């Protein structure tokens, strides 16, 4: 869209330069420079259009939808509802430790390893069994008579050939392995939170800075256009200012998308990423909104 806007501006400027050349008020080199700039803008636009088509097809494959549904004009622009501040690190870590599925899985595995170790160590003690039954005895010539039976059985193997010790050692090694895996998952979780939080803060700062830059470049373009129309400015200065404005706008869009992606990554790391979270954190924009 920015390149289409630039092409429109360049076409109007090229027409103005040709009129000045016909009136003898512009040099031939100005026309050549203008035509070269227009040609380069057309080439850049074609390259961007090709990249956009590839991105749309990639999106269609990821979403498993027809390509027509993944076209840019069919997508709904989104924006963060609240992008004024990034969440607190300690609060994020607390939520992540309570809901992150990878960490919870590792912690449950460590709990299971400790339980298996306790069960293996319990084999060192005698096994006591309480038994009870009700037996109905009788013959073909006598009536049946029921009786209760109860007993206590003590079982302890005197020699296992080292099997008991090996089982305990194996369970102990497995429990220590799972405990280390849980600790590693906790460290990895902290790193993921720090990285996502850093990316969110960086993107938020870039959005603020680029918003100001776009406003400033817009004013520069306006001044350069007025200078060019009054004859006190040069065509090169105006085109440079227009290019910088379009670059700043493209960078601002990229920064806003990066901030959304970083906040989504934070929600994923903390285990809060759900359709309800997306509906609460993001809002749809109209095509006319900045």
Short mmCIF file of C-alpha atoms in Angstrom, two decimals:
data_model
loop_
_atom_site.label_atom_id
_atom_site.label_comp_id
_atom_site.label_asym_id
_atom_site.label_seq_id
_atom_site.Cartn_x
_atom_site.Cartn_y
_atom_site.Cartn_z
CA UNK A 1 0.00 0.00 0.00
CA UNK A 2 2.85 2.38 0.82
CA UNK A 3 4.53 1.64 -2.49
CA UNK A 4 1.29 2.21 -4.38
CA UNK A 5 1.02 5.55 -2.64
CA UNK A 6 4.61 6.33 -3.55
CA UNK A 7 3.98 5.43 -7.19
CA UNK A 8 1.02 7.81 -7.27
CA UNK A 9 3.17 10.59 -5.81
CA UNK A 10 6.01 9.85 -8.22
CA UNK A 11 3.64 9.84 -11.20
CA UNK A 12 2.36 13.28 -10.23
CA UNK A 13 5.90 14.53 -9.73
CA UNK A 14 7.03 13.04 -13.08
CA UNK A 15 4.19 14.83 -14.83
CA UNK A 16 5.20 18.10 -13.17
CA UNK A 17 8.84 17.67 -14.20
CA UNK A 18 7.87 16.94 -17.81
CA UNK A 19 5.77 20.12 -17.87
CA UNK A 20 8.69 22.10 -16.51
CA UNK A 21 10.98 20.58 -19.15
CA UNK A 22 8.53 21.50 -21.89
CA UNK A 23 8.45 25.04 -20.55
CA UNK A 24 12.23 25.19 -20.44
CA UNK A 25 12.37 25.51 -16.66
CA UNK A 26 13.90 22.08 -15.90
CA UNK A 27 17.00 20.27 -17.07
CA UNK A 28 16.93 17.00 -18.94
CA UNK A 29 18.83 15.36 -16.10
CA UNK A 30 15.92 16.06 -13.75
CA UNK A 31 13.61 14.15 -16.07
CA UNK A 32 16.04 11.23 -16.29
CA UNK A 33 16.42 11.12 -12.53
CA UNK A 34 12.65 11.16 -12.13
CA UNK A 35 12.15 8.34 -14.65
CA UNK A 36 14.85 6.24 -12.96
CA UNK A 37 13.17 6.74 -9.60
CA UNK A 38 9.79 5.69 -11.03
CA UNK A 39 11.31 2.59 -12.63
CA UNK A 40 12.99 1.59 -9.37
CA UNK A 41 9.75 2.11 -7.47
CA UNK A 42 7.91 -0.15 -9.93
CA UNK A 43 10.57 -2.84 -9.51
CA UNK A 44 10.38 -2.61 -5.70
CA UNK A 45 6.61 -2.83 -5.87
CA UNK A 46 6.75 -6.00 -7.96
CA UNK A 47 9.17 -7.61 -5.52
CA UNK A 48 6.96 -6.72 -2.56
CA UNK A 49 3.89 -8.08 -4.37
CA UNK A 50 5.71 -11.38 -4.97
CA UNK A 51 6.72 -11.62 -1.30
CA UNK A 52 3.15 -10.85 -0.27
CA UNK A 53 1.82 -13.66 -2.46
CA UNK A 54 4.27 -16.12 -0.90
CA UNK A 55 3.27 -14.99 2.61
CA UNK A 56 -0.42 -15.40 1.80
CA UNK A 57 0.14 -18.93 0.50
CA UNK A 58 2.18 -19.83 3.58
CA UNK A 59 -0.62 -18.55 5.79
CA UNK A 60 -3.18 -20.54 3.82
CA UNK A 61 -1.16 -23.72 4.36
CA UNK A 62 -0.75 -23.07 8.09
CA UNK A 63 -4.44 -22.29 8.55
CA UNK A 64 -5.54 -25.06 6.16
CA UNK A 65 -7.83 -22.71 4.24
CA UNK A 66 -8.06 -21.75 0.56
CA UNK A 67 -5.61 -19.11 -0.58
CA UNK A 68 -8.45 -16.68 -1.29
CA UNK A 69 -9.30 -16.59 2.42
CA UNK A 70 -5.69 -15.79 3.32
CA UNK A 71 -5.32 -12.82 1.00
CA UNK A 72 -4.30 -9.58 2.69
CA UNK A 73 -7.53 -7.82 1.75
CA UNK A 74 -9.52 -10.61 3.42
CA UNK A 75 -7.64 -10.42 6.74
CA UNK A 76 -8.80 -8.36 9.69
CA UNK A 77 -6.16 -5.93 11.02
CA UNK A 78 -5.60 -6.28 14.76
CA UNK A 79 -4.21 -4.08 17.50
CA UNK A 80 -3.49 -4.49 21.20
CA UNK A 81 -6.25 -3.16 23.41
CA UNK A 82 -3.77 -2.04 26.05
CA UNK A 83 -0.23 -1.40 24.88
CA UNK A 84 0.60 1.36 27.35
CA UNK A 85 2.72 -0.84 29.63
CA UNK A 86 4.33 -4.25 29.72
CA UNK A 87 3.51 -6.69 32.55
CA UNK A 88 5.69 -7.06 35.63
CA UNK A 89 8.34 -9.80 35.41
CA UNK A 90 7.68 -11.35 38.81
CA UNK A 91 3.94 -11.47 38.20
CA UNK A 92 4.56 -13.11 34.83
CA UNK A 93 6.89 -15.69 36.36
CA UNK A 94 4.37 -16.50 39.08
CA UNK A 95 1.62 -17.05 36.49
CA UNK A 96 3.97 -19.04 34.28
CA UNK A 97 5.04 -21.37 37.11
CA UNK A 98 1.39 -22.00 37.93
CA UNK A 99 0.10 -22.62 34.40
CA UNK A 100 2.93 -23.34 31.93
CA UNK A 101 2.16 -26.84 30.54
CA UNK A 102 5.79 -27.80 29.92
CA UNK A 103 6.83 -26.93 33.46
CA UNK A 104 3.78 -28.62 34.97
CA UNK A 105 4.50 -31.78 32.98
CA UNK A 106 8.12 -31.82 34.20
CA UNK A 107 7.03 -31.24 37.80
CA UNK A 108 4.47 -34.05 37.62
CA UNK A 109 7.18 -36.29 36.22
CA UNK A 110 9.44 -35.41 39.16
CA UNK A 111 6.61 -36.20 41.59
CA UNK A 112 6.07 -39.55 39.90
CA UNK A 113 9.80 -40.31 40.12
CA UNK A 114 9.84 -39.61 43.86
CA UNK A 115 6.77 -41.80 44.35
CA UNK A 116 8.39 -44.66 42.42
CA UNK A 117 11.55 -44.30 44.53
CA UNK A 118 9.52 -44.44 47.75
CA UNK A 119 7.74 -47.57 46.49
CA UNK A 120 11.06 -49.20 45.59
CA UNK A 121 12.58 -48.40 49.01
CA UNK A 122 9.52 -49.88 50.69
CA UNK A 123 10.53 -53.34 49.39
CA UNK A 124 13.22 -53.43 52.11
CA UNK A 125 10.49 -53.91 54.70
CA UNK A 126 8.46 -57.09 55.22
CA UNK A 127 5.18 -57.26 53.38
CA UNK A 128 2.25 -57.73 55.72
CA UNK A 129 -1.00 -59.00 54.28
CA UNK A 130 -4.35 -59.25 56.04
CA UNK A 131 -6.62 -61.86 54.52
CA UNK A 132 -10.27 -62.58 55.08
CA UNK A 133 -12.86 -64.75 53.41
CA UNK A 134 -16.27 -66.32 53.85
CA UNK A 135 -16.52 -69.98 52.90
CA UNK A 136 -19.73 -71.92 52.43
CA UNK A 137 -18.95 -75.62 53.03
CA UNK A 138 -21.20 -78.59 52.44
CA UNK A 139 -21.73 -81.94 50.70
CA UNK A 140 -24.36 -83.55 48.58
CA UNK A 141 -25.78 -85.30 51.65
CA UNK A 142 -25.47 -82.51 54.20
CA UNK A 143 -26.50 -78.94 54.38
CA UNK A 144 -24.11 -76.12 53.64
CA UNK A 145 -22.62 -74.21 56.52
CA UNK A 146 -20.81 -70.92 56.17
CA UNK A 147 -17.82 -69.87 58.17
CA UNK A 148 -15.53 -66.86 58.31
CA UNK A 149 -11.80 -67.14 57.86
CA UNK A 150 -9.19 -64.52 58.72
CA UNK A 151 -5.43 -64.53 58.76
CA UNK A 152 -2.23 -62.58 58.70
CA UNK A 153 0.59 -63.30 56.24
CA UNK A 154 4.12 -61.95 56.57
CA UNK A 155 6.25 -62.10 53.43
CA UNK A 156 9.92 -61.11 53.21
CA UNK A 157 12.33 -62.54 50.63
CA UNK A 158 15.66 -63.36 52.26
CA UNK A 159 17.66 -63.45 49.04
CA UNK A 160 16.91 -61.64 45.78
CA UNK A 161 20.30 -61.79 44.09
CA UNK A 162 20.70 -58.01 44.22
CA UNK A 163 17.41 -57.33 42.45
CA UNK A 164 16.02 -55.22 45.30
CA UNK A 165 19.13 -53.02 45.47
CA UNK A 166 19.22 -52.62 41.69
CA UNK A 167 15.57 -51.65 41.60
CA UNK A 168 16.11 -49.00 44.29
CA UNK A 169 19.17 -47.61 42.55
CA UNK A 170 17.36 -47.46 39.22
CA UNK A 171 14.40 -45.70 40.82
CA UNK A 172 16.73 -43.27 42.57
CA UNK A 173 18.54 -42.45 39.32
CA UNK A 174 15.21 -41.96 37.54
CA UNK A 175 13.93 -39.69 40.34
CA UNK A 176 17.08 -37.55 40.22
CA UNK A 177 16.86 -37.35 36.43
CA UNK A 178 13.26 -36.19 36.55
CA UNK A 179 14.05 -33.66 39.27
CA UNK A 180 16.81 -32.19 37.09
CA UNK A 181 14.47 -32.12 34.13
CA UNK A 182 11.95 -30.16 36.20
CA UNK A 183 14.69 -27.75 37.33
CA UNK A 184 15.85 -27.32 33.73
CA UNK A 185 12.26 -26.69 32.65
CA UNK A 186 12.00 -23.98 35.30
CA UNK A 187 15.20 -22.31 34.10
CA UNK A 188 14.05 -22.54 30.48
CA UNK A 189 10.74 -21.01 31.47
CA UNK A 190 12.49 -18.04 33.09
CA UNK A 191 14.59 -17.56 29.96
CA UNK A 192 11.52 -17.70 27.74
CA UNK A 193 9.71 -15.17 29.92
CA UNK A 194 12.72 -12.83 29.92
CA UNK A 195 13.13 -13.10 26.15
CA UNK A 196 9.44 -12.55 25.43
CA UNK A 197 9.26 -9.70 27.94
CA UNK A 198 12.35 -8.08 26.45
CA UNK A 199 10.91 -8.41 22.96
CA UNK A 200 7.63 -6.87 24.12
CA UNK A 201 9.38 -3.92 25.75
CA UNK A 202 11.61 -3.38 22.74
CA UNK A 203 8.68 -3.49 20.33
CA UNK A 204 6.68 -1.13 22.55
CA UNK A 205 9.56 1.36 22.59
CA UNK A 206 9.94 1.06 18.82
CA UNK A 207 6.23 1.73 18.31
CA UNK A 208 6.43 4.88 20.43
CA UNK A 209 9.57 6.12 18.67
CA UNK A 210 8.35 5.33 15.17
CA UNK A 211 4.98 6.95 15.80
CA UNK A 212 6.81 10.16 16.55
CA UNK A 213 9.13 9.63 13.57
CA UNK A 214 6.22 9.17 11.18
CA UNK A 215 4.64 12.44 12.33
CA UNK A 216 7.96 14.23 11.92
CA UNK A 217 8.66 12.78 8.47
CA UNK A 218 5.14 13.67 7.40
CA UNK A 219 5.85 17.29 8.32
CA UNK A 220 9.20 17.14 6.51
CA UNK A 221 7.49 15.87 3.35
CA UNK A 222 4.94 18.69 3.55
CA UNK A 223 7.70 21.28 3.89
CA UNK A 224 9.75 19.75 1.05
CA UNK A 225 6.70 19.76 -1.21
CA UNK A 226 6.00 23.41 -0.50
CA UNK A 227 9.65 24.26 -1.09
CA UNK A 228 9.61 22.40 -4.38
CA UNK A 229 6.42 24.11 -5.52
CA UNK A 230 7.80 27.54 -4.72
CA UNK A 231 11.11 26.81 -6.42
CA UNK A 232 13.28 27.03 -3.30
CA UNK A 233 13.72 23.27 -2.91
CA UNK A 234 15.06 20.45 -5.01
CA UNK A 235 13.40 17.40 -6.41
CA UNK A 236 15.97 15.13 -4.77
CA UNK A 237 15.21 16.49 -1.30
CA UNK A 238 11.50 15.93 -1.79
CA UNK A 239 11.90 12.36 -3.05
CA UNK A 240 14.30 11.52 -0.21
CA UNK A 241 11.82 12.85 2.33
CA UNK A 242 8.98 10.87 0.74
CA UNK A 243 11.07 7.69 0.82
CA UNK A 244 11.97 8.18 4.48
CA UNK A 245 8.31 8.72 5.35
CA UNK A 246 7.27 5.48 3.66
CA UNK A 247 10.08 3.58 5.34
CA UNK A 248 9.05 4.95 8.72
CA UNK A 249 5.43 3.93 8.14
CA UNK A 250 6.47 0.42 7.12
CA UNK A 251 8.73 0.14 10.17
CA UNK A 252 5.87 1.31 12.40
CA UNK A 253 3.59 -1.41 11.05
CA UNK A 254 6.33 -3.98 11.59
CA UNK A 255 6.90 -2.77 15.17
CA UNK A 256 3.19 -2.98 15.99
CA UNK A 257 3.03 -6.54 14.67
CA UNK A 258 6.18 -7.41 16.61
CA UNK A 259 4.61 -6.09 19.81
CA UNK A 260 1.49 -8.19 19.22
CA UNK A 261 3.64 -11.27 18.55
CA UNK A 262 5.68 -10.65 21.71
CA UNK A 263 2.58 -10.29 23.88
CA UNK A 264 1.12 -13.46 22.36
CA UNK A 265 4.40 -15.26 23.09
CA UNK A 266 4.23 -14.06 26.70
CA UNK A 267 0.73 -15.47 26.99
CA UNK A 268 1.89 -18.77 25.50
CA UNK A 269 4.82 -19.04 27.90
CA UNK A 270 2.64 -18.28 30.92
CA UNK A 271 0.00 -20.78 29.81
CA UNK A 272 -2.66 -18.11 29.31
CA UNK A 273 -2.95 -18.27 25.52
CA UNK A 274 -6.56 -19.15 24.76
CA UNK A 275 -9.21 -17.85 22.36
CA UNK A 276 -10.67 -15.88 25.28
CA UNK A 277 -7.28 -14.26 25.95
CA UNK A 278 -6.96 -13.29 22.29
CA UNK A 279 -10.43 -11.78 22.30
CA UNK A 280 -9.62 -9.78 25.43
CA UNK A 281 -6.13 -8.64 24.39
CA UNK A 282 -6.68 -7.80 20.71
CA UNK A 283 -9.12 -5.52 18.99
CA UNK A 284 -10.03 -5.30 15.32
CA UNK A 285 -9.23 -2.23 13.30
CA UNK A 286 -10.95 -0.78 10.31
CA UNK A 287 -8.90 -0.26 7.19
CA UNK A 288 -8.95 3.49 7.71
CA UNK A 289 -7.54 3.45 11.25
CA UNK A 290 -3.77 4.10 11.65
#
